[in-house]
XYZ file of C-alpha atoms in Angstrom:
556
model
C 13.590 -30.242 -60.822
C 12.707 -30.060 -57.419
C 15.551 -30.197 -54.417
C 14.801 -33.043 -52.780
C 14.514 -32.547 -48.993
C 15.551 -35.985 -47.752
C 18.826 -37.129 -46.252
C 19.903 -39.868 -48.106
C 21.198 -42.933 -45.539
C 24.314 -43.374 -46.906
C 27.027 -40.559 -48.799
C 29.920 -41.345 -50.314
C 32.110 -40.752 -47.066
C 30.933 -44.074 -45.903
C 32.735 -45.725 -48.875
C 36.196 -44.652 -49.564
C 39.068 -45.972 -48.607
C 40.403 -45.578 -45.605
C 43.974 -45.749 -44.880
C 47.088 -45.824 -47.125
C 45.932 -46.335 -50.434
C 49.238 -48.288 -51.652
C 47.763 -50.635 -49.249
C 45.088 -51.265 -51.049
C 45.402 -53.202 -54.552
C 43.028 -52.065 -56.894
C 43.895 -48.371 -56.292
C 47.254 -48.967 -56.717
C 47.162 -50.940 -59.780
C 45.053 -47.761 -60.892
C 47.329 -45.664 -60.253
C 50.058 -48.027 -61.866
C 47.998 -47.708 -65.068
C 47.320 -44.016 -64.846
C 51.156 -43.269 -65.147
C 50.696 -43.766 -69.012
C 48.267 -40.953 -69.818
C 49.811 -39.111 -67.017
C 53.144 -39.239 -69.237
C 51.489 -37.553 -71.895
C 51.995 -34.336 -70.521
C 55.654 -35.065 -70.596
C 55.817 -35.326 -73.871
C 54.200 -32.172 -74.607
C 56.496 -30.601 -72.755
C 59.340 -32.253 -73.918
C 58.397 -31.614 -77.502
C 57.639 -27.713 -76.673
C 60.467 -27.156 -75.165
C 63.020 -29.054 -77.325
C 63.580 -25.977 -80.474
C 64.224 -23.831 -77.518
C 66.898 -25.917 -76.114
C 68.342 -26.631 -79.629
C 68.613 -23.067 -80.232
C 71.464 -23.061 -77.723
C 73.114 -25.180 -79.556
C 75.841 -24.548 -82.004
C 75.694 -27.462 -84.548
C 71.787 -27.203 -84.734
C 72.333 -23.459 -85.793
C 75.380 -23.891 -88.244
C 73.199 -26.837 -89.974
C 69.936 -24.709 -89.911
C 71.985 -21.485 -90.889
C 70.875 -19.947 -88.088
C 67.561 -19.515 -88.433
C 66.058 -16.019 -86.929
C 63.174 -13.317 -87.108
C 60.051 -14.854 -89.031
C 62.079 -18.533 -89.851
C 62.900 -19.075 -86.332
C 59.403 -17.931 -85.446
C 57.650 -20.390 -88.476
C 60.035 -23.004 -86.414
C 59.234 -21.946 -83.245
C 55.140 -22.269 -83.887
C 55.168 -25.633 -86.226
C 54.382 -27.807 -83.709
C 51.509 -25.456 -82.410
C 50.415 -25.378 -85.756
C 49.885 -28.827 -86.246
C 48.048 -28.738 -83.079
C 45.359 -26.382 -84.386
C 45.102 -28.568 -87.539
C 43.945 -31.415 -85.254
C 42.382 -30.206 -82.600
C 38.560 -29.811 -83.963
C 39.025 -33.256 -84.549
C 40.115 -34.801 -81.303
C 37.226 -34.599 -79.216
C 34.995 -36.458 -81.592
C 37.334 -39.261 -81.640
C 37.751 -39.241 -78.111
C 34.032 -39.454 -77.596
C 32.885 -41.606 -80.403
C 35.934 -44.377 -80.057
C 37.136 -43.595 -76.540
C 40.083 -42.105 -74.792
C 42.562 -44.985 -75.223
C 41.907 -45.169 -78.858
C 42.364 -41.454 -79.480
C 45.565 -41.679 -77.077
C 46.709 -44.796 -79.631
C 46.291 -42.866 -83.003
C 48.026 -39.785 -81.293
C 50.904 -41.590 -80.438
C 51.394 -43.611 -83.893
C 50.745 -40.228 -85.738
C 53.595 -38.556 -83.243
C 55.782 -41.331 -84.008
C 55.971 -40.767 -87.347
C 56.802 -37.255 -86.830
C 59.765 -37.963 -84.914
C 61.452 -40.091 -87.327
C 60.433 -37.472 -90.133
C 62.206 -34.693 -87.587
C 65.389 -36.799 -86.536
C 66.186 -37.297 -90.612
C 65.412 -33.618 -91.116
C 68.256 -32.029 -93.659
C 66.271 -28.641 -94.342
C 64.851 -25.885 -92.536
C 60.972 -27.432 -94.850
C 61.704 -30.820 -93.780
C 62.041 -29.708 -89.817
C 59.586 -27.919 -89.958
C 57.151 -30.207 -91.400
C 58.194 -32.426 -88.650
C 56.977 -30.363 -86.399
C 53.936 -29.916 -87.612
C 53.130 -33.844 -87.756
C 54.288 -34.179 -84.412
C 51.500 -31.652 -83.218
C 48.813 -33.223 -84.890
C 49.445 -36.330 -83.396
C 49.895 -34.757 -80.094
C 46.430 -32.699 -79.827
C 44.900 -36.075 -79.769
C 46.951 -37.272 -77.328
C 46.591 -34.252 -74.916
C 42.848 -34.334 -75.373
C 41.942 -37.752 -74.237
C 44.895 -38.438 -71.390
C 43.864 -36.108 -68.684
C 40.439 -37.076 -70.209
C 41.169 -40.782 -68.712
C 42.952 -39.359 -65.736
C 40.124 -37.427 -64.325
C 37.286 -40.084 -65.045
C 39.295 -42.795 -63.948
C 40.715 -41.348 -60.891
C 40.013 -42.792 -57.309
C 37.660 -39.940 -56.080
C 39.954 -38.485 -53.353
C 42.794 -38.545 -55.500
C 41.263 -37.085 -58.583
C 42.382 -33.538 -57.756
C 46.168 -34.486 -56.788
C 45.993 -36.490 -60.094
C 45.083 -34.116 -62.255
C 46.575 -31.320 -61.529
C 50.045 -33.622 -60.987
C 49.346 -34.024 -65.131
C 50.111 -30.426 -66.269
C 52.890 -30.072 -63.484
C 54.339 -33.066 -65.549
C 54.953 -30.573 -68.419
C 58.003 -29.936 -66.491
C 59.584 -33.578 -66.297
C 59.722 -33.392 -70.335
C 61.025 -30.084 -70.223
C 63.906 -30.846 -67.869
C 64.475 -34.097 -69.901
C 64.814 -31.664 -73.193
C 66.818 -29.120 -71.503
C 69.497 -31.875 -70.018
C 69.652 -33.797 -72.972
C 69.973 -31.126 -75.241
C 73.207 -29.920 -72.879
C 74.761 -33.646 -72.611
C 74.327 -33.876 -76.379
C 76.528 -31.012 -76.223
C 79.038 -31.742 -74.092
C 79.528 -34.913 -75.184
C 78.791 -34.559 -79.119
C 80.074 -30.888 -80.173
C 80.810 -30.828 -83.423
C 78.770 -33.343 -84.795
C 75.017 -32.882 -86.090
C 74.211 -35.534 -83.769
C 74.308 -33.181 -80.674
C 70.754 -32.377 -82.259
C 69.709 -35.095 -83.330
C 69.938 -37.687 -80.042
C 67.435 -35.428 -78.421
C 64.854 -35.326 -81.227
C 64.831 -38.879 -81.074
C 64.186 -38.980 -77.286
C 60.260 -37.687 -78.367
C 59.730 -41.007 -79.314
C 60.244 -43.357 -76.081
C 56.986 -42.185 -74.755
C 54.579 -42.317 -77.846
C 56.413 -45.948 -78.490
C 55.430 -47.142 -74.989
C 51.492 -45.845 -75.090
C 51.412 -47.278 -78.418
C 52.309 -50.672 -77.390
C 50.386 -50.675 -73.723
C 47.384 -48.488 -74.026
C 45.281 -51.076 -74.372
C 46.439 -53.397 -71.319
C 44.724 -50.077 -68.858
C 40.613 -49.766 -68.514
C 38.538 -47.188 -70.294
C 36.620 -44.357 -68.855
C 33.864 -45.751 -66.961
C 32.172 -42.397 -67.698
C 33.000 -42.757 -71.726
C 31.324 -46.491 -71.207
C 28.219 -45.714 -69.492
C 27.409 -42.818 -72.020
C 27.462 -46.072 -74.693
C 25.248 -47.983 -72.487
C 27.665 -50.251 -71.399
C 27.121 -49.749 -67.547
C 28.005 -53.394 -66.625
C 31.636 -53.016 -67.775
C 31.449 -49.617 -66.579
C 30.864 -51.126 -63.177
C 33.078 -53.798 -63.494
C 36.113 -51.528 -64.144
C 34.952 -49.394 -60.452
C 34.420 -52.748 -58.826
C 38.068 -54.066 -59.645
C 40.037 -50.282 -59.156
C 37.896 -48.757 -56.716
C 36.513 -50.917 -54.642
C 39.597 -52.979 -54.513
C 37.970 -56.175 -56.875
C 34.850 -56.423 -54.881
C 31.631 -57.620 -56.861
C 29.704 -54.659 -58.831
C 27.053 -53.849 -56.240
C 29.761 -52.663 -53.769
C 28.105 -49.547 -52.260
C 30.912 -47.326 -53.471
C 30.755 -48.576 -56.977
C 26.896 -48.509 -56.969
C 26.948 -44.519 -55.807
C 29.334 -43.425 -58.463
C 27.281 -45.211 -61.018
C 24.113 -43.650 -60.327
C 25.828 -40.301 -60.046
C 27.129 -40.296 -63.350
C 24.488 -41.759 -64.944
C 22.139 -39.083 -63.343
C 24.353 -36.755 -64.611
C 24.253 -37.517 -67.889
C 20.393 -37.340 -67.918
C 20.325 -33.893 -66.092
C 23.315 -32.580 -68.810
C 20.810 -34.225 -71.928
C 17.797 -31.996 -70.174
C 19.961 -29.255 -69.832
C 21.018 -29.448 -73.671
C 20.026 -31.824 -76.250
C 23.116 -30.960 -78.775
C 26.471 -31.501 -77.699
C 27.844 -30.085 -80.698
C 30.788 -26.982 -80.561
C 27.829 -24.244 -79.939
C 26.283 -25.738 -77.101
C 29.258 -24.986 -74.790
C 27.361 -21.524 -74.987
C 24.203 -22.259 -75.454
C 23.415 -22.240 -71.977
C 24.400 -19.216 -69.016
C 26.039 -22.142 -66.880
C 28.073 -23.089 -69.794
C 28.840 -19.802 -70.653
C 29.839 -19.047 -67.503
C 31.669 -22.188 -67.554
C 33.620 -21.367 -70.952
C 34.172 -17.641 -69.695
C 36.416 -19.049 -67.069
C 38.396 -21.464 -69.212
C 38.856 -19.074 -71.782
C 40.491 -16.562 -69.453
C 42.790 -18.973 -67.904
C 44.021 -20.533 -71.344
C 44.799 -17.204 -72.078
C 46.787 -16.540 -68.784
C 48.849 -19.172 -68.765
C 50.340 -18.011 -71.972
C 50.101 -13.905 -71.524
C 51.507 -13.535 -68.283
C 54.875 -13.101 -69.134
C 56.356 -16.623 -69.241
C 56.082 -16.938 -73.063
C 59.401 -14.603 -73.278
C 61.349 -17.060 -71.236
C 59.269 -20.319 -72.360
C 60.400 -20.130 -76.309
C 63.128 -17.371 -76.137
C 65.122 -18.039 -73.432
C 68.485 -17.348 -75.468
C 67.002 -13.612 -76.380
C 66.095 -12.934 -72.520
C 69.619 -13.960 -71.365
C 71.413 -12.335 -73.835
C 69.591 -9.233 -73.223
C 71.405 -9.069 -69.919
C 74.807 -9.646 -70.792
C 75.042 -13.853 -70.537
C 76.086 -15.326 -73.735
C 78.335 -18.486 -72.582
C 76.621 -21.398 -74.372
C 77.320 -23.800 -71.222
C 75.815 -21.313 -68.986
C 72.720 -20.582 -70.897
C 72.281 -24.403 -71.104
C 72.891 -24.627 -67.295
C 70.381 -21.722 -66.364
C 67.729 -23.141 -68.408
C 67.936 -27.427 -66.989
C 68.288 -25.983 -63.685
C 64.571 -23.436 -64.320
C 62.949 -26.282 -65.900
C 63.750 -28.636 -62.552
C 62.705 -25.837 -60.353
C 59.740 -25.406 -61.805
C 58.831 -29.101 -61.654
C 59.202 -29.198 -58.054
C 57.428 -26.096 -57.425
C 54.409 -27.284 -59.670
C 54.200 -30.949 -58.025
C 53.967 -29.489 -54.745
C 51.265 -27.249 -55.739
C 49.670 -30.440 -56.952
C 49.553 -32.144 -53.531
C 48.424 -28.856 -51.948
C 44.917 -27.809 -54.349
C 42.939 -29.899 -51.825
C 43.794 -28.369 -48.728
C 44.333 -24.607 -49.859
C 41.588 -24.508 -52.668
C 41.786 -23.929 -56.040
C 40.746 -20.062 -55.796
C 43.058 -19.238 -53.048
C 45.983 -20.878 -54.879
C 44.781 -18.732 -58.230
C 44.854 -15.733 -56.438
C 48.427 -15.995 -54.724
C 49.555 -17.241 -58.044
C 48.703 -13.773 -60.295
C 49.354 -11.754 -57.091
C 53.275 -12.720 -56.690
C 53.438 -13.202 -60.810
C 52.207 -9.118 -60.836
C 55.168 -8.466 -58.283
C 58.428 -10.680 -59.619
C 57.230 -9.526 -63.065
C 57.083 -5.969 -62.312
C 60.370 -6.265 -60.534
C 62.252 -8.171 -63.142
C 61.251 -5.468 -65.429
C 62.940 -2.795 -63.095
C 66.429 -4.931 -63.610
C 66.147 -5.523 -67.008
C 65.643 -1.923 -67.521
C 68.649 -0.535 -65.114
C 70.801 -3.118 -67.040
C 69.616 -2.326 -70.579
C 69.675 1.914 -70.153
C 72.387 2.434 -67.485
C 74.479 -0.816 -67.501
C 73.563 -1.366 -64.007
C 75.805 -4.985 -63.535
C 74.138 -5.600 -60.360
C 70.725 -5.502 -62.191
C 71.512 -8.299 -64.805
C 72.184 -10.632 -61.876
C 69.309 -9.887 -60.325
C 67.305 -10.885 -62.997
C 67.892 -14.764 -63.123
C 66.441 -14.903 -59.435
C 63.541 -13.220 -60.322
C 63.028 -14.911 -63.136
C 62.667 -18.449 -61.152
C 60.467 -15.912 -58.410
C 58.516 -15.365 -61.205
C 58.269 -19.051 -62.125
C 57.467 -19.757 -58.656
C 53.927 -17.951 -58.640
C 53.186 -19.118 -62.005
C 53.686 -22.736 -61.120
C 51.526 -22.692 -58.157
C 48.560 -22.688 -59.903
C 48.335 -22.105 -63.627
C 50.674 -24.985 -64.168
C 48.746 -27.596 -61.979
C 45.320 -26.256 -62.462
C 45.079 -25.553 -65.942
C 44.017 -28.683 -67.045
C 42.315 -29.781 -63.692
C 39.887 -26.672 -63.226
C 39.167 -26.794 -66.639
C 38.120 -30.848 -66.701
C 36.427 -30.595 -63.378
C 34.012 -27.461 -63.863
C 32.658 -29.174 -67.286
C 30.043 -31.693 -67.714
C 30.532 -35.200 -69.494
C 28.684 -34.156 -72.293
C 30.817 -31.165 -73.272
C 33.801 -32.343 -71.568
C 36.138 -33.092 -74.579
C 34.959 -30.375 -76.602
C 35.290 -28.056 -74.023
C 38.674 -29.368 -73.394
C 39.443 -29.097 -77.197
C 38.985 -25.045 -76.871
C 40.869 -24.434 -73.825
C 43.581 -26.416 -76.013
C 42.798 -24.401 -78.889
C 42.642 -20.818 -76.586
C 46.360 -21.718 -75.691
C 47.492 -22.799 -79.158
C 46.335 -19.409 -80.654
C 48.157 -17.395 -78.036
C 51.075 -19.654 -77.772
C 51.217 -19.015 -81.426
C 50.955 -15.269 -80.911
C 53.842 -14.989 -78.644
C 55.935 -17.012 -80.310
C 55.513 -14.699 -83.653
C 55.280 -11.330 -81.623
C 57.978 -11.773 -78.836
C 61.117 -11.576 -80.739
C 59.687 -9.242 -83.067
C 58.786 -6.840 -80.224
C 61.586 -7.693 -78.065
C 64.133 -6.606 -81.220
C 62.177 -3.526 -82.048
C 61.540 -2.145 -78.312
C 63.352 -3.927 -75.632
C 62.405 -4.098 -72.067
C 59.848 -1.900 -73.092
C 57.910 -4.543 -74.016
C 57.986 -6.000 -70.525
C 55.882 -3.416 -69.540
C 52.733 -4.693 -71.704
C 52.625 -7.588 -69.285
C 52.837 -5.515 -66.103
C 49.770 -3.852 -67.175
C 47.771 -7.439 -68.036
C 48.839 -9.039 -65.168
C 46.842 -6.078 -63.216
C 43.892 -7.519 -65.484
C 44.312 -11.421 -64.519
C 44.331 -10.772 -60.643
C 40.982 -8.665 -60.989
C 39.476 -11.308 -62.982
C 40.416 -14.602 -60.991
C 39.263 -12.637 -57.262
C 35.767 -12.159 -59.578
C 35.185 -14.927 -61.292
C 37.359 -18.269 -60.012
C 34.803 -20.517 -58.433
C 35.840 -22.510 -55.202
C 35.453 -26.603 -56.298
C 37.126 -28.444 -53.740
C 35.402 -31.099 -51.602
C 32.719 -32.593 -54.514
C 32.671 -35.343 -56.696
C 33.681 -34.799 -60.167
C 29.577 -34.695 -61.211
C 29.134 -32.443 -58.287
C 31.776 -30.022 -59.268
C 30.564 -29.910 -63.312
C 26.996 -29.650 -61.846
C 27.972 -26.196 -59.740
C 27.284 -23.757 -62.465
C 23.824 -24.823 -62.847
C 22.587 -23.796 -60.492
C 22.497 -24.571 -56.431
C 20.099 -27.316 -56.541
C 21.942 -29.681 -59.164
C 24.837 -30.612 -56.891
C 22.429 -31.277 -53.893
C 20.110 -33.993 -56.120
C 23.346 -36.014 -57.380
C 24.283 -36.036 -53.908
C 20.787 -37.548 -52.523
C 20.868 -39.747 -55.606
C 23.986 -41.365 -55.346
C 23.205 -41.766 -51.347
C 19.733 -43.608 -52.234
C 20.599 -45.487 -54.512
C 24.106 -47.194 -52.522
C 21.465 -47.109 -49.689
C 19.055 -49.601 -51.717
C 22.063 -51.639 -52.419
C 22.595 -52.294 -48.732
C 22.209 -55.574 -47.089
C 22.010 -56.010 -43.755
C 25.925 -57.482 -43.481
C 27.485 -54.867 -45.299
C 26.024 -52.330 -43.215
C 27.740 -53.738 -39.982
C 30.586 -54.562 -42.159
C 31.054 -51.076 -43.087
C 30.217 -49.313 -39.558
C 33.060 -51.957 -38.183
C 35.472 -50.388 -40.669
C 34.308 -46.604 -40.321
C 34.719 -47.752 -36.243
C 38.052 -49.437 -36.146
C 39.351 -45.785 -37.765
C 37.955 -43.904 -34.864
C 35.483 -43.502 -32.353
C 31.707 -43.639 -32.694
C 31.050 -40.302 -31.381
C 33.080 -38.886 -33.891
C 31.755 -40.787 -36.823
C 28.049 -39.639 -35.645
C 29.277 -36.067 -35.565
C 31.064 -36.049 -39.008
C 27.778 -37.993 -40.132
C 25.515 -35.144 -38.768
C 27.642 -32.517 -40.583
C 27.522 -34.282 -43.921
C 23.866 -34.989 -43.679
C 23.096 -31.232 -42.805
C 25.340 -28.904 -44.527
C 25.510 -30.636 -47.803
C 27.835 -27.399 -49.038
C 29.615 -27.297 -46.347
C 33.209 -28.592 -45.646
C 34.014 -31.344 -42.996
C 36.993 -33.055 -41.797
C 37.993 -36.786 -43.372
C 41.082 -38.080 -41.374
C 41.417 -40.879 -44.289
C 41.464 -38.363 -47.302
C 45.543 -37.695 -47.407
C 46.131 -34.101 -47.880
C 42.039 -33.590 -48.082
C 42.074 -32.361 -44.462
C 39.098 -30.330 -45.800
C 36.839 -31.954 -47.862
C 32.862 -32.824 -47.863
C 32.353 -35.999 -49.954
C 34.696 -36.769 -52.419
């Protein structure tokens, strides 16, 4: 296709919102809405993290009879491999029935593997629990962020999304503190394990019953040819109720639906293969791939799932303090992962990458240093040491793999492929999840802080990749950003499209309505420069005073 050479008259940037956008109903009834998907991540992390937290404590051991080496690993991976049971499955249903519907049989499947846990009296029954409650929640973490993303308001998509994965955390903290209050105020009764395996199901109960009372994807609706309710969905959450032909509403139309014809030119099949059919997808899949796999072999798997091995390795074996140590890590890293979240806008994705493995290649290397001193001299001093560099550790991690995981992942792929795409960076994690949760002890028993070294040695490997290969995405729509690894000229024609076709869509009114609005916000002159910039470095960053913490972006 030819790049078109014409400036379209109107961009996106005339559009948005401008001002506080809790002043503004429709986004924040969006955003209202989004908060259920959004909780999905909480779940998964809350259900992840909960055998680690029960391992701490005493009653779930005595009834279990202590469970360790391959059990406690079969235990350890159920859940996981429940996930990799369901996961082929869970893109088709989330593009043949939609992302609510998906999100609805997840949850009801989940459901049902809580109340199997909570009754659990064997170490097969648990276990099977487990399992269920993974298959239901591979459904569930394939359409939410699904809806997030393609629901988003565009200059909040990438605070949104990447707020998702940092979520991860909120469950985790809620399994770490309930698993110690259940403790402290039910020792000695198998209910100190039971009250938080019942927590799992407040969540799944609450999409179950609501999921249906927030809008589709308008992306999901269009690809069924069902523009008009596509458009009436935009018109009501994005353009704050206006009628359908509202400019903004009109532009991201036409961009997704051009998209959607350039991805069916691209490739015909959207079948499993095709995410490699082509070099942009390959490229694409090359870069998910690799991150899937660094988020889970970079070191934090050993404190993730074995917590109680780590700290008893250097000398800390008081229940209540073990408890402590890990609800106090699991807030810590929430905070540090939200923040990251409000920050990929205005640092970039590929700086925020690149810090991330940097410091993670330090902290690790140091906390390998302590644990060693501690482990082959008895150095005191070094044991205590390690807990700070642990959450140093943590620190760097959370600043981008635990935010952008999901979000670089969802943004860099097309519609088409989207789900399935999703499905394998899913799958990528699952498999080595799985692997560290069967190696680690195993290694860990048989070598000792030995094995730390391993990871020193990859993490020199993740920091050359990500300066390589990360690609910068900030500043685009989300069919700009999937477009970027087709080549240059792709981005560029959904740019002029959207622009030509709001611009046909313009009366005369809304025109002066719109330049009153843009005017009110600040002076001509500096509307005609930020104009001029737009219109003639279409790659280019440029300064939006309205967009938040987008200080830099060019059009989303």
């Amino acid at each position: 296709m030819a790049p078109r050479t014409t400036v379209p008259e109107w961009t996106i940037v005339d559009f948005i919102h401008r001002g506080p956008w809790w002043r503004n109903r429709g986004i924040l009834m969006l955003n209202i809405c989004l908060l259920l998907p959004l909780l999905t991540s909480s779940v998964n992390g809350l259900d992840s993290s909960l055998v680690n937290g029960l391992q701490i404590l005493p009653d779930w051991q005595i009834f279990f009879h202590h469970p360790q080496g391959r059990t406690l690993g079969v235990i350890n991976s159920a859940q996981s491999l429940g996930c990799l049971v369901g996961l082929p499955f869970s893109p088709f249903v989330s593009d043949i029935f939609g992302r609510r519907a998906a999100l609805f049989l997840g949850s009801l499947v989940m459901l049902a593997g809580v109340a199997l846990q909570a009754s659990s009296w064997s170490v097969g029954m648990f276990i099977a629990a487990r399992v269920t409650i993974g298959f239901g929640l591979t459904f569930c973490t394939n359409a939410a962020p699904l809806l997030l993303i393609e629901l988003s308001y565009p200059t909040q998509r990438g605070k949104i999304t990447s707020m998702y994965n940092s979520s991860w955390y909120l469950g985790s903290i809620v399994s770490a503190w309930v698993c110690y209050g259940a403790y402290q105020h039910a020792e000695g009764s198998m209910w100190s394990w039971r009250i938080p395996t019942l927590v799992q199901a407040l969540v799944p109960l609450l999409q179950v019953l609501l999921i249906w009372f927030i809008p589709e994807s308008p992306r999901f609706l269009v690809s069924k040819g069902l523009e008009g309710k596509a458009a009436s969905i935009l018109a009501k959450y994005h353009a704050n109720g206006n009628d359908e032909r509202d400019p903004l509403v009109v532009f991201e139309i036409a961009q997704i639906r051009h998209a959607l014809r350039m991805e069916e030119d691209i490739s015909k099949s959207t079948s499993y293969w095709s995410l490699f059919t082509t070099a942009g997808n390959r490229k694409r899949m090359r870069i998910i791939i690799a991150i899937a796999v660094f988020s889970q072999w970079s070191g934090n798997g050993l404190v993730s799932y074995y917590i109680n091995l780590i700290l008893e390795g250097v000398g800390i074996t008081d229940t209540e303090a073990k408890a402590a140590i890990n609800g106090g890590l699991q807030v810590f890293n929430f905070v540090i992962a939200a923040s990251a979240a409000m920050l990929v806008d205005w640092t970039g994705r590929r700086t925020l990458f690149i810090i991330s493995n940097a410091g993670m290649l330090v902290a690790f290397s140091a906390w390998t240093i302590s644990n060693a001193l501690y482990n082959t001299l008895g150095n005191s001093a070094a044991a205590k040491a390690t807990i700070p560099l642990i959450f140093l550790f943590y620190f760097f991690y959370d600043i981008a793999y635990t935010p952008m995981l999901v979000a670089y992942t969802l943004e860099i792929l097309p519609y088409k492929i989207r789900a399935k795409g999703f499905a394998v960076m899913n799958l990528t994690v699952m498999l080595t999840s799985a692997f560290n949760q069967f190696i680690n002890p195993w290694a860990i028993d048989a070598i000792g802080w030995w094995y730390y070294i391993v990871y020193c040695a990859w993490l020199i490997i993740e920091l050359v990749f990500v300066v390589v290969y990360i690609i910068e995405t900030r500043g685009r729509t989300l069919e700009e950003t999937a477009a970027l690894f087709d080549g240059d000229e792709q981005p560029q024609d959904l740019v002029a499209m959207g622009g030509e076709a709001a611009t046909m869509t313009m009366t005369m009114s809304r025109g002066v309505m719109v330049q009153q609005e843009i005017h009110s916000s600040k002076s001509e002159m500096e509307y005609h420069e930020l104009r001029m910039r737009h219109n003639s470095t279409p790659d280019s960053d440029i300064f939006t005073p309205d967009m938040d913490v987008f200080p830099r972006s060019r059009a989303l």
